[in-house]
XYZ file of C-alpha atoms in Angstrom:
375
model
C 0.000 0.000 0.000
C 1.349 3.416 -0.933
C 1.181 5.979 1.862
C 0.337 9.512 0.638
C 3.205 11.967 0.929
C 1.016 14.412 2.855
C 0.365 11.787 5.525
C 4.074 11.012 5.818
C 4.804 14.719 6.162
C 2.177 15.066 8.878
C 3.618 12.135 10.830
C 7.104 13.605 10.505
C 5.915 16.975 11.841
C 4.228 15.337 14.809
C 7.450 13.530 15.689
C 9.678 16.560 15.299
C 7.258 19.119 16.705
C 5.151 17.310 19.307
C 1.973 19.042 20.407
C 2.413 21.040 23.600
C 0.819 19.977 26.846
C -1.978 21.906 28.506
C -1.398 25.639 28.388
C -0.311 26.990 31.766
C -1.511 30.460 32.649
C 1.378 32.769 33.601
C 0.004 35.425 35.915
C 3.346 36.483 37.375
C 6.147 38.060 35.344
C 9.579 38.077 36.986
C 9.867 37.369 40.695
C 8.560 40.458 42.497
C 5.040 41.731 43.106
C 3.169 43.762 45.689
C -0.111 43.679 47.603
C -2.173 46.847 47.284
C -4.411 46.920 50.349
C -6.725 49.875 50.905
C -8.061 49.670 54.475
C -7.040 53.277 55.055
C -8.402 56.803 54.696
C -5.171 58.581 53.806
C -3.646 56.746 50.838
C -3.358 58.090 47.275
C -6.123 57.691 44.699
C -5.886 54.637 42.401
C -4.620 56.711 39.463
C -1.788 58.052 41.632
C -1.061 54.504 42.761
C -0.658 53.406 39.145
C 1.789 56.288 38.663
C 3.680 55.177 41.769
C 3.844 51.542 40.680
C 5.128 52.423 37.232
C 7.725 54.771 38.674
C 8.818 52.030 41.066
C 8.943 49.498 38.220
C 6.665 47.108 40.125
C 4.668 45.226 37.515
C 2.780 42.534 39.455
C -0.010 43.817 41.727
C -2.551 41.994 43.877
C -5.631 43.568 45.452
C -8.156 42.157 47.919
C -11.383 42.950 46.081
C -12.567 44.020 42.635
C -13.111 47.723 43.232
C -14.077 49.363 39.952
C -12.145 52.550 40.634
C -8.976 50.452 40.784
C -9.900 48.453 37.684
C -10.542 51.698 35.805
C -7.256 53.244 36.964
C -5.280 50.212 35.769
C -6.627 50.457 32.206
C -3.793 50.778 29.730
C -1.169 50.740 32.495
C 0.562 47.547 31.365
C 0.505 46.296 34.967
C -0.511 42.734 35.828
C -3.457 42.788 38.217
C -4.804 40.005 40.425
C -8.273 40.722 41.817
C -10.116 38.937 44.607
C -13.349 37.348 45.679
C -13.247 38.101 49.434
C -14.172 35.603 52.120
C -17.603 37.124 52.631
C -18.565 36.192 49.041
C -17.249 32.619 49.095
C -20.553 31.033 50.144
C -22.396 33.071 47.551
C -20.038 31.879 44.801
C -20.335 28.291 46.000
C -24.149 28.308 45.998
C -24.520 28.226 42.218
C -22.515 28.801 39.073
C -24.791 31.609 37.885
C -23.675 33.810 40.778
C -20.060 33.292 39.757
C -20.987 34.199 36.175
C -22.677 37.377 37.399
C -19.535 38.345 39.319
C -17.276 37.676 36.329
C -19.570 39.621 34.014
C -19.537 42.593 36.383
C -15.910 42.637 37.471
C -13.806 40.956 34.789
C -15.326 40.831 31.317
C -16.035 44.595 30.944
C -12.427 45.491 31.812
C -10.581 43.143 29.476
C -8.250 43.574 27.700
C -7.524 47.201 28.658
C -7.091 46.243 32.323
C -4.666 43.327 32.385
C -6.445 41.052 34.865
C -4.195 37.999 35.103
C -5.511 36.284 38.223
C -8.383 35.873 40.653
C -8.024 34.811 44.265
C -10.961 33.006 45.839
C -10.932 33.744 49.564
C -7.855 34.414 51.680
C -6.510 32.158 54.421
C -9.803 30.250 54.558
C -8.559 26.754 55.443
C -7.199 26.769 58.966
C -9.099 29.984 59.675
C -11.664 30.492 62.428
C -14.753 30.312 60.200
C -14.956 26.588 59.491
C -18.280 27.070 57.704
C -16.250 28.383 54.739
C -14.103 25.263 54.313
C -16.389 23.254 52.011
C -17.824 26.288 50.179
C -14.261 27.313 49.252
C -13.815 24.182 47.144
C -17.189 24.654 45.448
C -16.585 28.369 44.864
C -13.246 27.711 43.148
C -14.871 25.186 40.808
C -17.804 27.482 39.985
C -15.546 30.455 39.234
C -13.348 28.298 37.012
C -16.385 27.006 35.124
C -17.459 30.603 34.646
C -14.042 31.476 33.226
C -14.355 28.536 30.837
C -17.729 29.748 29.617
C -16.142 33.123 28.901
C -13.114 31.422 27.268
C -10.836 33.038 29.833
C -9.535 29.960 31.662
C -6.265 30.125 29.720
C -5.801 33.834 30.397
C -6.660 34.171 34.086
C -5.040 32.157 36.886
C -7.233 30.997 39.757
C -5.884 30.382 43.259
C -6.490 30.778 46.979
C -3.760 31.909 49.412
C -3.129 29.837 52.549
C -1.684 30.812 55.902
C 0.864 28.754 57.831
C -2.117 27.488 59.865
C -2.737 24.775 57.246
C 0.454 22.991 58.326
C 0.703 20.625 61.274
C 4.420 21.303 61.616
C 6.991 23.234 59.628
C 10.293 22.390 61.331
C 12.454 20.981 59.985
C 11.152 21.960 56.535
C 11.195 18.346 55.267
C 8.849 17.261 58.080
C 6.081 19.666 57.109
C 2.656 18.130 56.481
C -0.866 19.466 56.182
C -3.107 19.234 59.228
C -5.024 15.972 59.028
C -8.343 17.617 59.871
C -8.005 19.932 56.856
C -7.306 17.195 54.294
C -11.004 16.524 53.481
C -11.028 20.064 52.063
C -7.395 20.504 51.065
C -7.227 17.340 48.954
C -10.111 18.158 46.567
C -8.789 21.704 46.329
C -5.285 20.508 45.441
C -6.711 17.919 43.041
C -8.537 20.665 41.194
C -5.596 23.076 41.168
C -3.332 20.282 39.908
C -5.787 19.647 37.074
C -5.875 23.327 36.012
C -2.129 23.856 36.716
C -2.550 26.491 39.430
C 0.287 27.062 41.931
C 0.010 26.647 45.688
C 0.100 30.117 47.240
C 1.202 30.580 50.847
C 1.460 33.669 53.053
C 4.975 33.348 54.463
C 6.012 35.721 57.261
C 9.345 35.181 59.010
C 8.348 38.256 61.058
C 5.362 36.438 62.574
C 7.459 33.364 63.292
C 10.097 35.517 64.969
C 7.710 37.461 67.222
C 6.132 34.180 68.317
C 9.471 32.942 69.718
C 12.139 35.670 69.755
C 14.201 33.872 72.408
C 14.870 30.864 70.200
C 14.833 32.286 66.658
C 17.888 34.188 65.455
C 16.623 37.475 64.026
C 19.500 37.438 61.536
C 18.093 34.167 60.158
C 14.708 35.869 59.741
C 16.185 38.998 58.108
C 18.495 37.326 55.529
C 21.520 38.603 57.461
C 24.697 36.545 57.987
C 24.079 33.667 60.398
C 24.883 29.998 60.879
C 21.511 28.919 59.538
C 20.050 25.449 60.029
C 20.625 22.046 58.476
C 17.579 19.892 57.836
C 18.526 16.547 59.415
C 16.384 14.582 56.942
C 17.720 16.109 53.730
C 21.088 17.589 54.846
C 20.018 20.811 53.087
C 21.379 24.015 54.596
C 19.112 27.052 55.064
C 20.575 30.488 55.724
C 17.191 32.240 55.896
C 13.731 31.433 57.175
C 11.929 32.580 54.017
C 13.432 29.759 51.946
C 12.757 27.282 54.751
C 9.078 28.268 54.842
C 8.737 27.769 51.085
C 10.433 24.375 51.183
C 8.208 23.380 54.090
C 5.225 23.992 51.791
C 6.890 21.884 49.088
C 7.403 19.104 51.643
C 3.726 19.193 52.621
C 2.707 19.003 48.960
C 5.102 16.072 48.448
C 3.660 14.213 51.438
C 0.153 14.766 50.060
C 1.133 13.540 46.586
C 1.511 16.802 44.626
C 5.178 16.837 43.625
C 4.679 18.899 40.479
C 2.825 21.818 42.057
C 4.729 25.109 42.262
C 4.790 27.091 45.514
C 4.485 30.864 45.317
C 4.244 33.464 48.074
C 1.029 35.500 48.176
C 2.168 37.690 51.076
C 5.411 38.361 52.903
C 6.696 41.422 54.714
C 8.014 42.935 57.922
C 6.306 45.528 60.115
C 8.087 48.831 60.709
C 6.275 49.364 64.016
C 4.009 47.422 66.344
C 2.799 46.847 69.854
C 5.194 46.570 72.772
C 5.067 42.770 72.702
C 5.845 42.560 68.972
C 9.587 42.059 69.083
C 11.552 43.141 66.056
C 8.920 45.484 64.599
C 11.070 48.464 63.589
C 11.857 50.575 60.548
C 15.418 49.291 60.441
C 14.348 45.632 60.480
C 11.604 46.278 57.933
C 14.102 47.980 55.624
C 16.616 45.162 56.076
C 14.066 42.411 55.392
C 12.509 44.074 52.353
C 15.853 45.120 50.876
C 17.350 41.650 51.256
C 14.161 39.983 50.041
C 14.067 42.183 46.953
C 17.702 41.349 46.238
C 16.997 37.639 46.736
C 13.970 37.675 44.389
C 15.905 39.639 41.771
C 18.435 36.806 41.534
C 15.600 34.592 40.221
C 16.964 31.604 42.097
C 15.193 28.704 43.716
C 15.303 27.254 47.204
C 17.640 24.569 48.582
C 14.994 21.922 47.827
C 13.949 23.343 44.430
C 17.048 25.168 43.156
C 15.867 25.353 39.544
C 12.430 26.815 40.299
C 12.748 30.598 40.843
C 10.770 31.996 43.769
C 7.950 34.453 43.071
C 6.472 36.588 45.863
C 4.017 39.416 46.456
C 5.298 41.819 49.120
C 2.966 43.012 51.845
C 2.281 45.831 51.425
C 2.222 48.938 49.295
C 1.004 51.289 52.074
C 0.514 51.379 55.808
C -3.223 50.811 56.296
C -4.256 53.003 59.207
C -7.748 51.513 59.566
C -6.781 47.838 59.736
C -7.907 46.082 62.910
C -5.679 43.859 65.013
C -2.197 44.326 66.542
C -0.251 47.507 65.849
C 1.971 45.744 63.325
C -1.018 45.241 61.016
C -1.002 48.978 60.294
C 2.741 49.247 59.575
C 3.756 46.997 56.679
C 3.823 49.661 53.955
C 6.792 50.337 51.674
C 5.338 53.792 50.983
C 3.940 56.656 53.047
C 0.444 58.038 52.318
C 1.881 60.907 50.257
C 3.781 58.506 48.004
C 7.241 58.945 49.557
C 9.175 55.801 50.407
C 8.959 54.625 54.019
C 12.579 53.437 53.941
C 15.030 52.908 51.143
C 15.085 49.495 49.473
C 15.871 50.775 46.003
C 12.475 51.856 44.681
C 11.287 55.357 43.762
C 8.395 57.217 45.360
C 6.128 59.916 43.978
C 7.935 62.559 46.031
C 11.613 62.950 47.007
C 12.574 61.478 50.364
C 15.627 61.880 52.520
C 15.947 58.108 52.518
C 16.247 58.013 48.745
C 19.531 59.874 48.807
C 21.274 57.288 50.922
C 24.195 55.179 49.797
C 21.865 52.184 49.883
C 19.857 53.658 47.033
C 23.032 54.147 44.999
C 23.981 50.518 45.523
C 20.546 49.243 44.535
C 20.232 51.420 41.450
C 23.524 50.044 40.184
C 22.688 46.381 40.699
C 18.924 46.030 40.243
C 16.900 45.734 37.069
C 13.108 46.287 36.888
C 10.938 43.389 38.066
């Protein structure tokens, strides 16, 4: 039997140029992003914030809602924006798919493509949180929102995820021993199964600051701040860690491995250091905040991995853009901002503010401007 030449050519092309696997949404460019919280009455308007972000060369931005004034301000900015379905809407989204479609039609579809919405978070720190009535609805809400994105043909353009706190882990030391809390697995497993199917990363809120203030007598602050220290050696893997940030990320990888999700990427949805706090919040100071954020920015710029995953560059959203003077909770909650309300930098880590600042003329700024490229 003679095989047509066109068929032979097709077979040859399939062998030489195999079809790609499922398309993975890339919502994060580079390694550095920032959280733009707005629980404050003294921060700049969204259009000024866009100006600030562009001047600071911060391209990846995450917000905690879908405020239309922010979505409008980001039109044509070229910035990558992740918007959010807050915890109070999770049950509503889980109830039926039509509610998710309504939300997408109101808050996503009208703004594309001018506003570059690249991701949607569903809830924040739900699993392990105090409101256990949200645990099951979270899984259903994620599925309904994804189905809505599919109906709009946006599932390959917008990444879907939910950030977790360290409360989802039963233990995190040493990093290799980290596992998810057993009581959360009935909810975590279907969530991870779904995210594995749609190729979404595992996002964790990683705060060496919070770990340090919980046990300042036994945790070396230099280890938490990326400063020179002896570090730790994981006895199970013999991997050496010279900073807590990397250890926290690898702990999340270990938990995913133990649960059977070796291929899932870990990214950081929040990390930061408070510049002030209550009397019992050890280490909350401007100097420590500057040191942590400067060293973290330098570490992310290197686009390197962790001791456990050296070839997988770390990506992180910094918390936060501004101090939020109306946030409830401990004093530290109101003092994570890289910028002051008028747009000046809080302390110099190598970014530019809207207005000149005495900090920006320091030698540190000269060093950073010579060694850092835009993120």
